[in-house]
CSV table of N, CA and C in Angstrom, one decimal:
chain,number,residue,atom,x,y,z
A,1,UNK,N,125.5,158.0,162.5
A,1,UNK,CA,125.1,156.7,162.2
A,1,UNK,C,123.6,156.7,161.9
A,2,UNK,N,123.2,156.4,160.7
A,2,UNK,CA,121.8,156.5,160.2
A,2,UNK,C,121.3,155.1,160.1
A,3,UNK,N,120.5,154.6,161.0
A,3,UNK,CA,119.9,153.3,160.9
A,3,UNK,C,118.4,153.4,160.6
A,4,UNK,N,118.1,152.6,159.6
A,4,UNK,CA,116.7,152.6,159.3
A,4,UNK,C,115.9,151.5,160.0
A,5,UNK,N,114.7,151.7,160.4
A,5,UNK,CA,113.9,150.7,161.0
A,5,UNK,C,113.7,149.5,160.0
A,6,UNK,N,113.6,148.3,160.5
A,6,UNK,CA,113.4,147.2,159.6
A,6,UNK,C,112.0,147.3,158.9
A,7,UNK,N,112.0,147.0,157.7
A,7,UNK,CA,110.8,147.0,156.9
A,7,UNK,C,109.9,145.8,157.2
A,8,UNK,N,108.6,146.1,157.2
A,8,UNK,CA,107.7,145.0,157.4
A,8,UNK,C,107.4,144.2,156.1
A,9,UNK,N,107.8,144.8,155.0
A,9,UNK,CA,107.5,144.2,153.7
A,9,UNK,C,108.7,143.6,153.2
A,10,UNK,N,108.6,142.4,152.5
A,10,UNK,CA,109.7,141.8,151.9
A,10,UNK,C,110.3,142.6,150.8
A,11,UNK,N,111.6,142.4,150.5
A,11,UNK,CA,112.2,143.2,149.5
A,11,UNK,C,111.7,143.0,148.1
A,12,UNK,N,111.1,141.8,147.9
A,12,UNK,CA,110.4,141.6,146.6
A,12,UNK,C,109.1,140.9,146.9
A,13,UNK,N,108.1,141.2,146.1
A,13,UNK,CA,106.8,140.7,146.4
A,13,UNK,C,106.7,139.2,146.3
A,14,UNK,N,105.9,138.6,147.1
A,14,UNK,CA,105.7,137.1,147.0
A,14,UNK,C,105.1,136.7,145.7
A,15,UNK,N,105.6,135.7,145.2
A,15,UNK,CA,105.2,135.2,143.9
A,15,UNK,C,103.7,134.6,144.0
A,16,UNK,N,102.9,135.1,143.1
A,16,UNK,CA,101.5,134.6,143.1
A,16,UNK,C,101.5,133.2,142.5
A,17,UNK,N,100.6,132.3,142.9
A,17,UNK,CA,100.5,131.0,142.3
A,17,UNK,C,100.1,131.1,140.8
A,18,UNK,N,100.5,130.1,140.0
A,18,UNK,CA,100.1,130.1,138.6
A,18,UNK,C,98.6,129.6,138.6
A,19,UNK,N,97.8,130.2,137.7
A,19,UNK,CA,96.4,129.8,137.6
A,19,UNK,C,96.0,129.9,136.1
A,20,UNK,N,94.9,129.2,135.8
A,20,UNK,CA,94.3,129.3,134.5
A,20,UNK,C,93.4,130.5,134.4
A,21,UNK,N,93.5,131.3,133.3
A,21,UNK,CA,92.6,132.5,133.2
A,21,UNK,C,91.3,132.0,132.7
A,22,UNK,N,90.4,133.0,132.6
A,22,UNK,CA,89.0,132.7,132.2
A,22,UNK,C,88.9,132.0,130.8
A,23,UNK,N,89.7,132.5,129.8
A,23,UNK,CA,89.6,131.9,128.5
A,23,UNK,C,90.2,130.5,128.5
A,24,UNK,N,91.2,130.2,129.3
A,24,UNK,CA,91.8,128.9,129.4
A,24,UNK,C,90.8,127.9,130.0
A,25,UNK,N,90.2,128.4,131.1
A,25,UNK,CA,89.2,127.5,131.8
A,25,UNK,C,88.0,127.2,130.9
A,26,UNK,N,87.6,128.2,130.1
A,26,UNK,CA,86.5,128.0,129.2
A,26,UNK,C,86.8,126.8,128.2
A,27,UNK,N,88.0,126.9,127.6
A,27,UNK,CA,88.5,125.9,126.7
A,27,UNK,C,88.5,124.5,127.3
A,28,UNK,N,89.1,124.4,128.5
A,28,UNK,CA,89.2,123.2,129.2
A,28,UNK,C,87.9,122.6,129.6
A,29,UNK,N,87.0,123.4,130.2
A,29,UNK,CA,85.7,123.0,130.6
A,29,UNK,C,84.8,122.6,129.4
A,30,UNK,N,85.0,123.2,128.2
A,30,UNK,CA,84.3,122.8,127.0
A,30,UNK,C,84.6,121.3,126.7
A,31,UNK,N,85.8,120.9,126.7
A,31,UNK,CA,86.2,119.5,126.4
A,31,UNK,C,85.7,118.7,127.6
A,32,UNK,N,85.9,119.1,128.8
A,32,UNK,CA,85.5,118.3,130.0
A,32,UNK,C,84.0,118.1,129.9
A,33,UNK,N,83.2,119.1,129.6
A,33,UNK,CA,81.7,118.9,129.5
A,33,UNK,C,81.3,117.9,128.5
A,34,UNK,N,81.9,117.9,127.3
A,34,UNK,CA,81.6,116.9,126.3
A,34,UNK,C,81.9,115.5,126.8
A,35,UNK,N,83.1,115.3,127.5
A,35,UNK,CA,83.5,114.0,128.0
A,35,UNK,C,82.6,113.5,129.1
A,36,UNK,N,82.1,114.4,129.9
A,36,UNK,CA,81.1,114.1,131.0
A,36,UNK,C,79.8,113.6,130.3
A,37,UNK,N,79.4,114.4,129.3
A,37,UNK,CA,78.1,114.0,128.6
A,37,UNK,C,78.2,112.7,128.0
A,38,UNK,N,79.5,112.3,127.5
A,38,UNK,CA,79.7,111.0,126.9
A,38,UNK,C,79.8,109.9,127.9
A,39,UNK,N,79.9,110.2,129.2
A,39,UNK,CA,80.0,109.3,130.3
A,39,UNK,C,81.4,108.8,130.5
A,40,UNK,N,82.4,109.5,130.0
A,40,UNK,CA,83.8,109.1,130.2
A,40,UNK,C,84.4,109.6,131.5
A,41,UNK,N,84.1,110.9,131.8
A,41,UNK,CA,84.7,111.5,133.0
A,41,UNK,C,83.6,111.8,134.0
A,42,UNK,N,84.0,111.9,135.3
A,42,UNK,CA,83.0,112.2,136.3
A,42,UNK,C,83.4,113.4,137.3
A,43,UNK,N,84.7,113.7,137.4
A,43,UNK,CA,85.1,114.7,138.4
A,43,UNK,C,86.4,115.3,137.9
A,44,UNK,N,86.7,116.5,138.6
A,44,UNK,CA,87.9,117.2,138.3
A,44,UNK,C,88.4,117.9,139.5
A,45,UNK,N,89.7,118.3,139.5
A,45,UNK,CA,90.3,119.1,140.6
A,45,UNK,C,91.2,120.1,140.0
A,46,UNK,N,91.4,121.2,140.7
A,46,UNK,CA,92.3,122.3,140.2
A,46,UNK,C,93.3,122.6,141.3
A,47,UNK,N,94.6,122.6,140.9
A,47,UNK,CA,95.7,123.0,141.8
A,47,UNK,C,96.4,124.2,141.2
A,48,UNK,N,96.5,125.2,142.0
A,48,UNK,CA,97.3,126.4,141.6
A,48,UNK,C,98.6,126.5,142.5
A,49,UNK,N,99.7,126.1,141.9
A,49,UNK,CA,100.9,126.0,142.7
A,49,UNK,C,101.8,127.1,142.3
A,50,UNK,N,103.0,127.2,142.9
A,50,UNK,CA,103.9,128.3,142.6
A,50,UNK,C,104.4,128.3,141.1
A,51,UNK,N,104.7,127.1,140.6
A,51,UNK,CA,105.3,127.1,139.2
A,51,UNK,C,104.4,126.5,138.2
A,52,UNK,N,103.2,125.9,138.6
A,52,UNK,CA,102.4,125.2,137.7
A,52,UNK,C,100.9,125.3,138.1
A,53,UNK,N,100.0,125.3,137.2
A,53,UNK,CA,98.6,125.2,137.4
A,53,UNK,C,98.2,123.8,136.8
A,54,UNK,N,97.4,123.0,137.5
A,54,UNK,CA,97.0,121.7,137.1
A,54,UNK,C,95.5,121.5,137.2
A,55,UNK,N,94.9,121.1,136.1
A,55,UNK,CA,93.5,120.7,136.0
A,55,UNK,C,93.5,119.1,135.9
A,56,UNK,N,93.2,118.5,137.0
A,56,UNK,CA,93.2,117.0,137.0
A,56,UNK,C,91.8,116.4,136.7
A,57,UNK,N,91.8,115.4,135.8
A,57,UNK,CA,90.5,114.8,135.4
A,57,UNK,C,90.4,113.4,135.9
A,58,UNK,N,89.3,113.1,136.5
A,58,UNK,CA,89.1,111.8,137.1
A,58,UNK,C,87.9,111.0,136.4
A,59,UNK,N,88.1,109.7,136.4
A,59,UNK,CA,87.0,108.8,135.9
A,59,UNK,C,86.0,108.6,137.0
A,60,UNK,N,86.5,108.5,138.2
A,60,UNK,CA,85.7,108.4,139.4
A,60,UNK,C,86.4,109.3,140.5
A,61,UNK,N,85.6,109.7,141.5
A,61,UNK,CA,86.1,110.7,142.4
A,61,UNK,C,87.3,110.2,143.2
A,62,UNK,N,87.3,109.0,143.7
A,62,UNK,CA,88.3,108.5,144.6
A,62,UNK,C,89.6,107.9,143.9
A,63,UNK,N,89.7,108.1,142.6
A,63,UNK,CA,90.8,107.6,141.9
A,63,UNK,C,91.9,108.6,141.7
A,64,UNK,N,93.0,108.1,141.1
A,64,UNK,CA,94.1,109.0,140.7
A,64,UNK,C,93.6,109.6,139.4
A,65,UNK,N,94.1,110.8,139.0
A,65,UNK,CA,93.6,111.4,137.8
A,65,UNK,C,94.1,110.6,136.5
A,66,UNK,N,93.2,110.5,135.6
A,66,UNK,CA,93.5,109.8,134.3
A,66,UNK,C,94.2,110.8,133.4
A,67,UNK,N,94.0,112.1,133.5
A,67,UNK,CA,94.7,113.1,132.7
A,67,UNK,C,94.9,114.3,133.6
A,68,UNK,N,96.0,115.0,133.2
A,68,UNK,CA,96.2,116.3,133.9
A,68,UNK,C,96.6,117.3,132.8
A,69,UNK,N,95.9,118.4,132.8
A,69,UNK,CA,96.2,119.5,131.9
A,69,UNK,C,97.0,120.5,132.7
A,70,UNK,N,98.2,120.8,132.3
A,70,UNK,CA,99.2,121.6,133.0
A,70,UNK,C,99.6,122.8,132.3
A,71,UNK,N,99.8,123.9,133.1
A,71,UNK,CA,100.2,125.2,132.6
A,71,UNK,C,101.5,125.5,133.3
A,72,UNK,N,102.6,125.5,132.5
A,72,UNK,CA,104.0,125.8,133.1
A,72,UNK,C,104.5,127.1,132.4
A,73,UNK,N,104.2,128.3,132.9
A,73,UNK,CA,104.7,129.5,132.3
A,73,UNK,C,106.2,129.6,132.1
A,74,UNK,N,106.9,128.9,132.9
A,74,UNK,CA,108.4,128.9,132.7
A,74,UNK,C,108.9,128.2,131.5
A,75,UNK,N,108.0,127.3,130.9
A,75,UNK,CA,108.3,126.6,129.6
A,75,UNK,C,107.8,127.3,128.4
A,76,UNK,N,107.3,128.5,128.6
A,76,UNK,CA,106.6,129.3,127.5
A,76,UNK,C,107.6,129.5,126.3
A,77,UNK,N,108.8,129.7,126.5
A,77,UNK,CA,109.8,130.0,125.4
A,77,UNK,C,110.5,128.7,124.9
A,78,UNK,N,110.2,127.6,125.5
A,78,UNK,CA,110.8,126.4,125.1
A,78,UNK,C,109.8,125.5,124.4
A,79,UNK,N,109.4,124.4,125.1
A,79,UNK,CA,108.5,123.4,124.5
A,79,UNK,C,107.0,123.9,124.4
A,80,UNK,N,106.7,124.9,125.1
A,80,UNK,CA,105.3,125.4,125.2
A,80,UNK,C,104.8,125.2,126.6
A,81,UNK,N,104.0,126.2,127.1
A,81,UNK,CA,103.6,126.1,128.5
A,81,UNK,C,102.4,125.2,128.8
A,82,UNK,N,101.7,124.7,127.8
A,82,UNK,CA,100.6,123.8,128.0
A,82,UNK,C,101.0,122.3,127.7
A,83,UNK,N,100.5,121.4,128.6
A,83,UNK,CA,100.7,120.0,128.3
A,83,UNK,C,99.6,119.2,128.8
A,84,UNK,N,99.4,118.0,128.2
A,84,UNK,CA,98.4,117.0,128.7
A,84,UNK,C,99.3,115.8,129.1
A,85,UNK,N,99.1,115.4,130.4
A,85,UNK,CA,99.9,114.3,130.9
A,85,UNK,C,98.9,113.1,131.2
A,86,UNK,N,99.3,111.9,130.8
A,86,UNK,CA,98.5,110.8,131.1
A,86,UNK,C,98.7,110.2,132.5
A,87,UNK,N,97.9,109.2,132.8
A,87,UNK,CA,97.9,108.6,134.1
A,87,UNK,C,99.3,108.1,134.5
A,88,UNK,N,100.0,107.6,133.5
A,88,UNK,CA,101.4,107.0,133.8
A,88,UNK,C,102.5,108.1,133.8
A,89,UNK,N,102.1,109.3,133.7
A,89,UNK,CA,103.1,110.4,133.7
A,89,UNK,C,103.7,110.8,132.4
A,90,UNK,N,103.3,110.1,131.3
A,90,UNK,CA,103.8,110.5,130.0
A,90,UNK,C,103.1,111.7,129.5
A,91,UNK,N,103.9,112.6,128.8
A,91,UNK,CA,103.3,113.8,128.2
A,91,UNK,C,102.7,113.4,126.9
A,92,UNK,N,101.4,113.5,126.7
A,92,UNK,CA,100.7,113.1,125.5
A,92,UNK,C,100.8,114.2,124.4
A,93,UNK,N,100.8,115.4,124.9
A,93,UNK,CA,100.8,116.6,123.9
A,93,UNK,C,101.3,117.8,124.7
A,94,UNK,N,102.1,118.6,124.0
A,94,UNK,CA,102.7,119.8,124.6
A,94,UNK,C,102.7,120.9,123.5
A,95,UNK,N,102.5,122.1,123.9
A,95,UNK,CA,102.5,123.2,122.9
A,95,UNK,C,102.2,124.6,123.5
A,96,UNK,N,102.2,125.5,122.6
A,96,UNK,CA,102.0,126.9,122.9
A,96,UNK,C,100.5,127.3,123.0
A,97,UNK,N,99.7,126.5,122.2
A,97,UNK,CA,98.3,126.8,122.0
A,97,UNK,C,97.4,125.8,122.8
A,98,UNK,N,96.7,126.2,123.8
A,98,UNK,CA,95.9,125.3,124.6
A,98,UNK,C,94.9,124.5,123.8
A,99,UNK,N,94.2,125.2,122.9
A,99,UNK,CA,93.2,124.5,122.1
A,99,UNK,C,93.8,123.3,121.3
A,100,UNK,N,95.0,123.5,120.8
A,100,UNK,CA,95.7,122.5,120.0
A,100,UNK,C,96.1,121.3,120.9
A,101,UNK,N,96.6,121.7,122.1
A,101,UNK,CA,97.0,120.6,123.0
A,101,UNK,C,95.8,119.8,123.5
A,102,UNK,N,94.7,120.4,123.7
A,102,UNK,CA,93.5,119.7,124.2
A,102,UNK,C,92.9,118.8,123.2
A,103,UNK,N,93.3,118.9,121.9
A,103,UNK,CA,92.7,118.0,120.9
A,103,UNK,C,93.1,116.5,121.2
A,104,UNK,N,94.2,116.3,121.9
A,104,UNK,CA,94.5,114.9,122.2
A,104,UNK,C,93.5,114.3,123.0
A,105,UNK,N,92.8,115.0,123.9
A,105,UNK,CA,91.7,114.5,124.7
A,105,UNK,C,90.4,114.3,123.9
A,106,UNK,N,90.2,115.2,122.9
A,106,UNK,CA,88.9,115.1,122.1
A,106,UNK,C,88.9,113.9,121.2
A,107,UNK,N,90.1,113.3,120.9
A,107,UNK,CA,90.2,112.1,120.1
A,107,UNK,C,89.5,111.0,120.8
A,108,UNK,N,89.4,111.0,122.1
A,108,UNK,CA,88.7,110.0,122.8
A,108,UNK,C,87.2,109.9,122.5
A,109,UNK,N,86.7,111.0,122.1
A,109,UNK,CA,85.2,111.1,121.8
A,109,UNK,C,84.9,110.4,120.4
A,110,UNK,N,85.9,110.4,119.5
A,110,UNK,CA,85.7,109.8,118.2
A,110,UNK,C,85.7,108.3,118.3
A,111,UNK,N,84.6,107.7,118.1
A,111,UNK,CA,84.6,106.2,118.2
A,111,UNK,C,84.1,105.6,116.8
A,112,UNK,N,84.5,104.4,116.6
A,112,UNK,CA,84.0,103.7,115.4
A,112,UNK,C,82.6,103.4,115.6
A,113,UNK,N,81.8,103.6,114.5
A,113,UNK,CA,80.4,103.3,114.6
A,113,UNK,C,80.2,101.9,113.9
A,114,UNK,N,79.5,101.0,114.6
A,114,UNK,CA,79.2,99.7,114.1
A,114,UNK,C,78.2,99.8,113.0
A,115,UNK,N,78.5,99.3,111.7
A,115,UNK,CA,77.5,99.5,110.6
A,115,UNK,C,76.4,98.5,110.6
A,116,UNK,N,75.8,98.2,111.7
A,116,UNK,CA,74.6,97.3,111.7
A,116,UNK,C,73.4,97.9,111.2
């Protein structure tokens, strides 16, 4: 009878949390910086969870996020792994390309100029 000692390591490696890479963070922070300069946004938070990474955008620190930029790698082959979600939970834009998805936030910078 050949019994092996119990292994200290799990049979499969623990899944690392999903996170934004340097290029993705650069794109997100570029939009975020312009909106902060325009006085629209004031704070942000980042959550790295098992299935999703979330960049939450706040108008004020103590509020609920007004927007969330989410990365769902599991949706990569379907609707696209990037999405922008509004305060009410509606998906405002979804796609494969982060820069394209973030354009929905940049529209907030375009304002009508009063011709006085």
